[in-house]
Short mmCIF file of C-alpha atoms in Angstrom, two decimals:
data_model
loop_
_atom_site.label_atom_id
_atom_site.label_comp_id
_atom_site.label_asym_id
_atom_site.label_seq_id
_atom_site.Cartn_x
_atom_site.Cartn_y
_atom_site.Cartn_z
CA UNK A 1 72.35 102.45 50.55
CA UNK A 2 69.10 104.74 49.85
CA UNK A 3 67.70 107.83 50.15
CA UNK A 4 69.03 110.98 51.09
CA UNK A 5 72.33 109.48 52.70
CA UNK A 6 73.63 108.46 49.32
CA UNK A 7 73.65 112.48 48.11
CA UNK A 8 75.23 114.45 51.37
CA UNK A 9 78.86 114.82 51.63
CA UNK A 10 81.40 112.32 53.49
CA UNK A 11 82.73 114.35 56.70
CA UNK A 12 85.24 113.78 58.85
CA UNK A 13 84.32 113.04 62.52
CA UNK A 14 87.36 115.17 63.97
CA UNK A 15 86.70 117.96 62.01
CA UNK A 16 82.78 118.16 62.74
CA UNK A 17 83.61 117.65 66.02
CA UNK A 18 86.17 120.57 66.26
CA UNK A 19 83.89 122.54 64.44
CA UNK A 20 80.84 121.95 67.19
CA UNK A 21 83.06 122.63 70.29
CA UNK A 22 83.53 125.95 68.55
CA UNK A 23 80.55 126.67 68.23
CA UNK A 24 79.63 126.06 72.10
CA UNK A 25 79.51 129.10 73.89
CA UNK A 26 76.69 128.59 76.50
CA UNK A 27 78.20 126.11 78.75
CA UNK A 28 76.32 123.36 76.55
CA UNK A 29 76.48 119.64 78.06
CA UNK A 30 77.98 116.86 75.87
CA UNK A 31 77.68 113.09 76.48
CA UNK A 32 80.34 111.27 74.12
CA UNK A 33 79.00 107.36 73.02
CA UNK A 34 81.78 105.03 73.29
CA UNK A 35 84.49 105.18 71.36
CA UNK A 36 85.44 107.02 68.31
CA UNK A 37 82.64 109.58 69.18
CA UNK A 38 84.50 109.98 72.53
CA UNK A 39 88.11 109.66 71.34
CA UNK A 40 87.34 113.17 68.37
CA UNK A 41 85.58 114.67 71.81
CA UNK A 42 88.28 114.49 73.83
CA UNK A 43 90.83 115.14 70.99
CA UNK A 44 88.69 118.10 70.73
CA UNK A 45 89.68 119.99 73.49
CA UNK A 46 88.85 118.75 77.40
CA UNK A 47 85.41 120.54 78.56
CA UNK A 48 84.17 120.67 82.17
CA UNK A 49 80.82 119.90 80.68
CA UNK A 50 81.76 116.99 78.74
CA UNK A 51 80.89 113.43 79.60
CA UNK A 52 82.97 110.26 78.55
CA UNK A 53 81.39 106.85 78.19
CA UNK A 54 83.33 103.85 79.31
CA UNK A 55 81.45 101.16 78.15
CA UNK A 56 77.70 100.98 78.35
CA UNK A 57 77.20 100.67 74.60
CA UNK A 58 74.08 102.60 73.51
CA UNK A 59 73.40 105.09 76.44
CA UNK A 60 74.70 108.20 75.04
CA UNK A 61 71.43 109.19 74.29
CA UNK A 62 69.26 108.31 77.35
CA UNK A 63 72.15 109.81 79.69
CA UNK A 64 71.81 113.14 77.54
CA UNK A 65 67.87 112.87 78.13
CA UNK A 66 68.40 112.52 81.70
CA UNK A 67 70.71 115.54 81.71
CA UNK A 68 68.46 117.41 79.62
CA UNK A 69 64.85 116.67 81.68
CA UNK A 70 66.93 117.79 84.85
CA UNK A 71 68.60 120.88 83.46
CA UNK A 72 65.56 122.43 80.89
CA UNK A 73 67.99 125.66 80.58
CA UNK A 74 70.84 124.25 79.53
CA UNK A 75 71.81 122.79 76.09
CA UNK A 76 72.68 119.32 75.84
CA UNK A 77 74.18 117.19 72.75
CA UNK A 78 74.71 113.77 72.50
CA UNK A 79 77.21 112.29 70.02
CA UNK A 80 76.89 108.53 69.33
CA UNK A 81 77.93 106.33 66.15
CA UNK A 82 75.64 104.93 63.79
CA UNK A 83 76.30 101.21 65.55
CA UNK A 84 75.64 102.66 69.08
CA UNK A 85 72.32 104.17 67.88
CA UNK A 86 70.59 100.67 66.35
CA UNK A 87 71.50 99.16 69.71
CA UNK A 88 69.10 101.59 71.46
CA UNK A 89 66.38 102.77 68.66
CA UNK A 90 63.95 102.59 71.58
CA UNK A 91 65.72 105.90 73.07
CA UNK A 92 64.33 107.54 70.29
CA UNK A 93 60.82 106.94 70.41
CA UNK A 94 61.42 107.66 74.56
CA UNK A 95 62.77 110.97 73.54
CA UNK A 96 60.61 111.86 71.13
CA UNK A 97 57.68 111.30 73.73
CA UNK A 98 59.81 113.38 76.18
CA UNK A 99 59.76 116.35 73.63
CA UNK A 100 62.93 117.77 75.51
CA UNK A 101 63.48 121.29 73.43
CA UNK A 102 66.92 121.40 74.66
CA UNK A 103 68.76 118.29 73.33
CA UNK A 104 70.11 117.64 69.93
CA UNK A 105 71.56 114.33 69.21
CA UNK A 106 74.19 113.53 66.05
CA UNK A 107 75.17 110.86 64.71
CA UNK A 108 78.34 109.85 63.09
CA UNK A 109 77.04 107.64 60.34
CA UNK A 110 80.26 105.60 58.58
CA UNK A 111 78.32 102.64 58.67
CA UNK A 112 80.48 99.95 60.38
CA UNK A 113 81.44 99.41 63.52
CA UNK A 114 84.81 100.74 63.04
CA UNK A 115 86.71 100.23 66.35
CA UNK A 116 85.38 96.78 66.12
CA UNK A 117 87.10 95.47 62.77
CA UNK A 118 84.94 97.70 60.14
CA UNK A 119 82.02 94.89 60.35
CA UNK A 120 78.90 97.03 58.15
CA UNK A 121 75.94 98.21 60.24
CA UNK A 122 72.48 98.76 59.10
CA UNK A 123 72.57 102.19 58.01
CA UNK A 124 75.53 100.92 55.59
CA UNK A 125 72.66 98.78 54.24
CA UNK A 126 69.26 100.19 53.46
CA UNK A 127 68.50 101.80 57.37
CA UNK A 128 68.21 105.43 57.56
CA UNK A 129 68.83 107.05 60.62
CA UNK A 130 66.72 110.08 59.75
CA UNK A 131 64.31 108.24 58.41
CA UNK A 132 63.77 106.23 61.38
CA UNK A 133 64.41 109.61 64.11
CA UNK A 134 61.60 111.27 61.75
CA UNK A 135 59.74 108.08 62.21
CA UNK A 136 60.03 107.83 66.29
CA UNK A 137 58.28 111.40 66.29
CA UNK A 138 61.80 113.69 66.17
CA UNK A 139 60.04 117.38 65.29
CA UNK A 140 63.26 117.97 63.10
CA UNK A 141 65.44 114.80 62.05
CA UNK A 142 68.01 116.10 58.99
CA UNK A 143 71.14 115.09 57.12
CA UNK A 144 74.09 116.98 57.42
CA UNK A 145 74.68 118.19 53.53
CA UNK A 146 78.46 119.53 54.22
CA UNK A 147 80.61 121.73 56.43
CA UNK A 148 78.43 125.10 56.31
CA UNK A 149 75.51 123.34 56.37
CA UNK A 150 76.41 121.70 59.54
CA UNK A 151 77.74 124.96 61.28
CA UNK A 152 74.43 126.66 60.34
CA UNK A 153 72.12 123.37 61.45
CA UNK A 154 74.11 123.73 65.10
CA UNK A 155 73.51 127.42 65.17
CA UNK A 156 69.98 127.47 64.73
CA UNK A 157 69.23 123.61 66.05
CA UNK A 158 66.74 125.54 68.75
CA UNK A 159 64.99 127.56 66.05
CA UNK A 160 62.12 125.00 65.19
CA UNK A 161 61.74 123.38 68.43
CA UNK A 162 63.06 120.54 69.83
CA UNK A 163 64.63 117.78 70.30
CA UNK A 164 66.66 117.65 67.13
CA UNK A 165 68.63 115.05 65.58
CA UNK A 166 71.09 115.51 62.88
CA UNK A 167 73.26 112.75 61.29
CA UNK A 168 76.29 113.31 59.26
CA UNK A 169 77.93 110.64 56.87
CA UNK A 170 81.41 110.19 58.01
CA UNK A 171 84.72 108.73 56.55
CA UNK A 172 86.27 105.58 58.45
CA UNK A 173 88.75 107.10 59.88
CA UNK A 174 89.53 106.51 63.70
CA UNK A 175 89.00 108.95 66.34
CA UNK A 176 92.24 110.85 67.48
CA UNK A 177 92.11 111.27 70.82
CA UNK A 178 92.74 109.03 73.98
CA UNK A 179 90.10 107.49 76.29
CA UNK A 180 89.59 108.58 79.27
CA UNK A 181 89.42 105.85 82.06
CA UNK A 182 88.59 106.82 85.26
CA UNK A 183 85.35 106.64 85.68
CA UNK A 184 84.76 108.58 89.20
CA UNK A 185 86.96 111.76 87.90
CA UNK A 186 85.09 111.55 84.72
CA UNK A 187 81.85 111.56 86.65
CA UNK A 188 82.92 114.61 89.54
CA UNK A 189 84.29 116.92 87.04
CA UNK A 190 80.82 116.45 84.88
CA UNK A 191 78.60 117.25 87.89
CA UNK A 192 80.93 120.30 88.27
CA UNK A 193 81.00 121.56 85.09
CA UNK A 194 77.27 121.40 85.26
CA UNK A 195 77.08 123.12 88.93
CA UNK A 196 75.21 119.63 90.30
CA UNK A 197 75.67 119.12 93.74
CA UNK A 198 76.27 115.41 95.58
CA UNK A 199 73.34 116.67 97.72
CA UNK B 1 49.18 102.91 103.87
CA UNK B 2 50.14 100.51 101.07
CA UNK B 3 53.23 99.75 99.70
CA UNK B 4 53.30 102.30 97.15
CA UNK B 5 52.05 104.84 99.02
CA UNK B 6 54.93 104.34 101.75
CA UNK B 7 57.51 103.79 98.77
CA UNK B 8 56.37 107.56 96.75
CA UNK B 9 56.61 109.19 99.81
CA UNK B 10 60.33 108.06 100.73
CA UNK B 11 61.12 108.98 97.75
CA UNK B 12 59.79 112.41 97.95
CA UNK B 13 61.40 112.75 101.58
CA UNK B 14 64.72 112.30 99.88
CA UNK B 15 64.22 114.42 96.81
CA UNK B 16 63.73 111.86 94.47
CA UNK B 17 61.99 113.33 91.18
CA UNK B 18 62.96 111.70 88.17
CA UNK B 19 61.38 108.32 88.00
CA UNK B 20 62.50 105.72 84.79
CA UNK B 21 60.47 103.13 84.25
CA UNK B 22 59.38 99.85 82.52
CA UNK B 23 55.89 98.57 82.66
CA UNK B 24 54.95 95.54 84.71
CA UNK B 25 51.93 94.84 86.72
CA UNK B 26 52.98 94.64 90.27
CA UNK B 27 54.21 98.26 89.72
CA UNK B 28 51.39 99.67 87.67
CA UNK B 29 50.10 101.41 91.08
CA UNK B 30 53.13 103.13 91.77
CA UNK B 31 53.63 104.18 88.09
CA UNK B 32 50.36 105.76 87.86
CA UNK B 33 50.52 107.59 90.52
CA UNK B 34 54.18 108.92 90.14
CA UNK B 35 52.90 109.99 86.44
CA UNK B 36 49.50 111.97 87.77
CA UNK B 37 52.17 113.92 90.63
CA UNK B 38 53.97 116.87 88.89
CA UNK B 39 56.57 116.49 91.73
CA UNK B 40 58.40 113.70 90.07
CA UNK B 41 59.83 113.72 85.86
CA UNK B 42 58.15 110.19 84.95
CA UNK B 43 59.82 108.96 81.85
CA UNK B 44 58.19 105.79 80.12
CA UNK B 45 61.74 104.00 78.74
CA UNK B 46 61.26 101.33 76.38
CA UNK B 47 64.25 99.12 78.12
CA UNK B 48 65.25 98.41 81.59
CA UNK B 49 68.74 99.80 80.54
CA UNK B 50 67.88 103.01 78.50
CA UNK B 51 66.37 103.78 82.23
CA UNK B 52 69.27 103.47 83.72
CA UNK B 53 70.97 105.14 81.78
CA UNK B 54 68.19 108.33 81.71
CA UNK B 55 68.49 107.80 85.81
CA UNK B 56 72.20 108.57 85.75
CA UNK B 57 72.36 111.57 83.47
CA UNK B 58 69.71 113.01 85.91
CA UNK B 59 71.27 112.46 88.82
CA UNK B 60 74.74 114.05 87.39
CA UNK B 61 72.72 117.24 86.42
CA UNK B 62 71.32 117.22 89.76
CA UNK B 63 68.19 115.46 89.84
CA UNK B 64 67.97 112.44 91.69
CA UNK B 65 66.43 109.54 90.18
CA UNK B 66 64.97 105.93 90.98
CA UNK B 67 64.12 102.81 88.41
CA UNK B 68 61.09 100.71 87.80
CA UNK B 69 61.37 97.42 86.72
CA UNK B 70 60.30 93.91 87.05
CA UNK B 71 62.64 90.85 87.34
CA UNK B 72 63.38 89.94 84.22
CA UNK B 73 64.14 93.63 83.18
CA UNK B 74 66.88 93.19 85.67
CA UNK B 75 68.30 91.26 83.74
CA UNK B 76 69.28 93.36 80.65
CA UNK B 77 71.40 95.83 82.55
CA UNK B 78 73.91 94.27 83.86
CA UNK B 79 76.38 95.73 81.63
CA UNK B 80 74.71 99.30 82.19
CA UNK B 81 75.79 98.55 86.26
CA UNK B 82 79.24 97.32 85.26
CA UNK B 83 80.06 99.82 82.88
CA UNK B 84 78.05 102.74 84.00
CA UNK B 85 76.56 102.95 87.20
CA UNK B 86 79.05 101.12 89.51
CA UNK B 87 82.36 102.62 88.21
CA UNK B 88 81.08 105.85 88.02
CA UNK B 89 79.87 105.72 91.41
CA UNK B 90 76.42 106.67 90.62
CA UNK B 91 73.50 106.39 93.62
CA UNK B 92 71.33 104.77 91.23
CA UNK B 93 68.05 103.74 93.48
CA UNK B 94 67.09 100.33 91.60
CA UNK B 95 63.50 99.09 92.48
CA UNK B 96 62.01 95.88 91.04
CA UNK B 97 59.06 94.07 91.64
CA UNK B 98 60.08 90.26 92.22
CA UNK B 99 58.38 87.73 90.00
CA UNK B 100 59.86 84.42 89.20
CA UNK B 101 58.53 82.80 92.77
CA UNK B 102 56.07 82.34 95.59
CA UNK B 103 53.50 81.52 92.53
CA UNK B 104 55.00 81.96 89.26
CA UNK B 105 53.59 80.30 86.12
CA UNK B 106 55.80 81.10 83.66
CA UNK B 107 59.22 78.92 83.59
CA UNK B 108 61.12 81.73 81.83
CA UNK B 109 60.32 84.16 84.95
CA UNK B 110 61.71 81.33 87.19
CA UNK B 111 64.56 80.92 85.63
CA UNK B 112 65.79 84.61 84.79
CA UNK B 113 64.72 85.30 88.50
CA UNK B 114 67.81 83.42 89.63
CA UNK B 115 70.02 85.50 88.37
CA UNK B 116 69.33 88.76 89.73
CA UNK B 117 70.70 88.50 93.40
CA UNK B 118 74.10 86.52 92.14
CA UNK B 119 74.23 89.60 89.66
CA UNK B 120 73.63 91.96 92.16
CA UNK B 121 76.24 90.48 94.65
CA UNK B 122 78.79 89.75 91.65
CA UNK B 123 78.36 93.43 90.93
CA UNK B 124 78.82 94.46 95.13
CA UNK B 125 75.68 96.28 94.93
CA UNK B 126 73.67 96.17 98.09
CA UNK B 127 70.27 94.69 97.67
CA UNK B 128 67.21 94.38 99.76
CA UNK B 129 63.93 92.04 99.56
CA UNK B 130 61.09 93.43 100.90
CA UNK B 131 58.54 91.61 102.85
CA UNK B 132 56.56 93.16 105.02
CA UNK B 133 55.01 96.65 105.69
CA UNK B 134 56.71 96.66 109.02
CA UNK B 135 59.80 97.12 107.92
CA UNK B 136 59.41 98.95 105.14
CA UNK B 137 59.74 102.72 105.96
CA UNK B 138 62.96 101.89 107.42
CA UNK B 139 64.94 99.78 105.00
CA UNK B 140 63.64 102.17 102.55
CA UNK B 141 64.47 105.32 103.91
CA UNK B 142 68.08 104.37 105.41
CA UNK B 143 69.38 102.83 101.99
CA UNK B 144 68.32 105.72 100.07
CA UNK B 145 70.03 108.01 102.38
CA UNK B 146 73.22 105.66 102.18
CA UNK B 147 73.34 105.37 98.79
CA UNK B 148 73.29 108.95 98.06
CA UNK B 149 75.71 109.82 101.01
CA UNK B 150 78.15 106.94 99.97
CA UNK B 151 77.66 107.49 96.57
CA UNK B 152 76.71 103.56 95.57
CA UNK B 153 73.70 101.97 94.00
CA UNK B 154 71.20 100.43 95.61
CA UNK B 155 68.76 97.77 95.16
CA UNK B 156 64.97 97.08 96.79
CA UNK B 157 63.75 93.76 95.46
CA UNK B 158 59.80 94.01 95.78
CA UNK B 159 58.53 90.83 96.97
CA UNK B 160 55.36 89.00 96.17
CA UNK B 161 54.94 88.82 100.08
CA UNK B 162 55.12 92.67 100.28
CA UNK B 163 53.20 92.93 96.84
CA UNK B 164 50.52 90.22 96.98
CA UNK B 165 52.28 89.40 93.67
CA UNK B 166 50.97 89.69 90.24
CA UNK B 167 47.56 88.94 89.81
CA UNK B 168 47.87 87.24 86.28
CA UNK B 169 50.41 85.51 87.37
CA UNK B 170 48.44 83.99 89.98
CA UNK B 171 45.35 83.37 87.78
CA UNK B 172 47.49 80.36 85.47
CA UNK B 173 48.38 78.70 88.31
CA UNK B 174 46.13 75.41 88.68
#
């Protein structure tokens, strides 16, 4: 491990994500990656803006760029692991292109795949997330240095333009809450929390 | 009125804006002209999948979407259409130019050609090779219309005898 990933805090994933729903007050969209990044959003609190992958490993953040080209006004976050993110580095160099000014991506960095058997990803190695966001042309790609500084990189994550990526180091602890499976429900409460019409 | 022309106009008939796509030269008409129109949201993806993907979180916020792709870009989303777009119920409008046959040099496009329509029909999503300009208009317009009324996918495979195929292609044949 290198860089500035070795001197930020180790979060908790159910606490940061507590802490962001909290902070949501403007109806903001958020697309959950598989898994534990899911399981802490539901556990969260349901919202009728949230969206729950089932499945389709990597596409947190391309669904949230679809969301966000269609809907400019509205605020739109994407949480994926660190594991879901390598799959799809592309997504950031597509995003980055896109300059959407209304999505914010984080990343839970614990680096394994921990709902897989703990196996170590890249970024547990020498790959840093940042780095590599920063790389694909992000305007503003940061660590998440602790608690506060997390609360006050949500609250002003419009202030220098967009999109914005942020990536917290987390513990290995599981996500608490459930998965949701059914995919159609899932699907017609999200286009109704976001006022989208069939037609 | 070629191909293209036809196909960005059904498109705009039914409100579709956000275009995904993947290069490939067949396509490289249509993709050009969808990203010099400031009707549709082009967006360059650098996998077939990540487009699908980008095409479904449009249409949920309520812009409706298509995909570009060639063949063998079909073939990395097949877990994106069993995991996302099928179960989900998501009108994704799936378009991709056919290579593989009818004057293919390359014996990895022949191959990964063969598994798109056993895919597609594994999958239940209704798929459609296009031949001929005669046709076209309706197929086209009718199976976008279903898919968004019925709330399924739909696929228009693009082939070389609509096309005129790709010219490369073509060129290392002896």
């Amino acid at each position: 491990m290198t860089g500035e990933r070795t001197t930020v805090a180790t979060l908790n994933r159910t606490a940061l994500t507590r802490r962001l729903v909290e902070r949501l007050k403007h109806d903001e969209a958020v697309i959950g990656g598989i898994g534990n990044a899911n399981f802490d959003l539901i556990a969260a609190g349901h919202r009728a803006q949230n969206f729950y992958m089932l499945g389709s490993m990597g596409l947190a953040c391309p669904i949230a760029l679809g969301v966000a080209l269609a809907q400019p006004q509205r605020g739109v976050i994407a949480l994926e692991g660190d594991g879901s993110m390598l799959m799809m580095l592309g997504s950031l160099a597509t995003i980055a292109n896109m300059r959407p000014a209304n999505l914010t991506i984080i990343i839970w960095d614990n680096g394994i795949y921990q709902i897989t058997g703990k196996q170590a990803t890249a970024t547990g190695g020498v790959t840093d997330i940042v780095a590599l966001a920063r790389g694909a042309g992000f305007p503003r790609a940061e660590w998440v240095r602790d608690e506060a500084h997390f609360d006050i990189l949500i609250d002003r994550r419009f202030e220098a333009g967009g999109p914005v990526l942020l990536a917290a180091k987390i513990d290995d602890k599981p996500g608490k809450g459930r998965q949701a499976r059914d995919p159609p429900l899932i699907r017609r409460r999200f286009m109704e929390g976001l006022g989208a019409s069939r037609d | 009125m070629t191909w293209f022309d036809t196909l960005l106009q059904i498109l705009k008939g039914n409100k579709v804006r956000l275009i995904a796509h993947v290069p490939d030269n067949v396509l490289t008409p249509l993709i050009n002209a969808v990203a010099a129109d400031n009707y549709f949201v082009s967006v360059g993806a650098t996998r077939e999948d990540e487009a699908v993907g980008t095409a479904t979180g449009a249409y949920m916020a309520g812009l409706r979407s298509a995909v570009l792709m060639q063949t063998s870009g079909f073939a990395l989303i097949a877990n994106a259409l069993a995991s996302l777009v099928v179960p989900y119920q998501i009108p994704a409008i799936l378009v991709i130019s056919e290579r593989g046959t009818l004057g293919e040099f390359n014996i990895g496009q022949t191959l990964v050609a063969r598994t798109m329509r056993p895919t597609l029909d594994a999958l239940g999503i209704v798929h459609h090779t296009l031949t001929d300009q005669s046709t076209l208009r309706f197929i086209l317009d009718s199976s976008i219309k279903q898919a968004f009324t019925t709330q399924t996918p739909v696929a228009f495979i693009l082939s070389p005898l609509l096309t005129g195929g790709n010219p490369a292609a073509h060129a290392h044949l002896i």
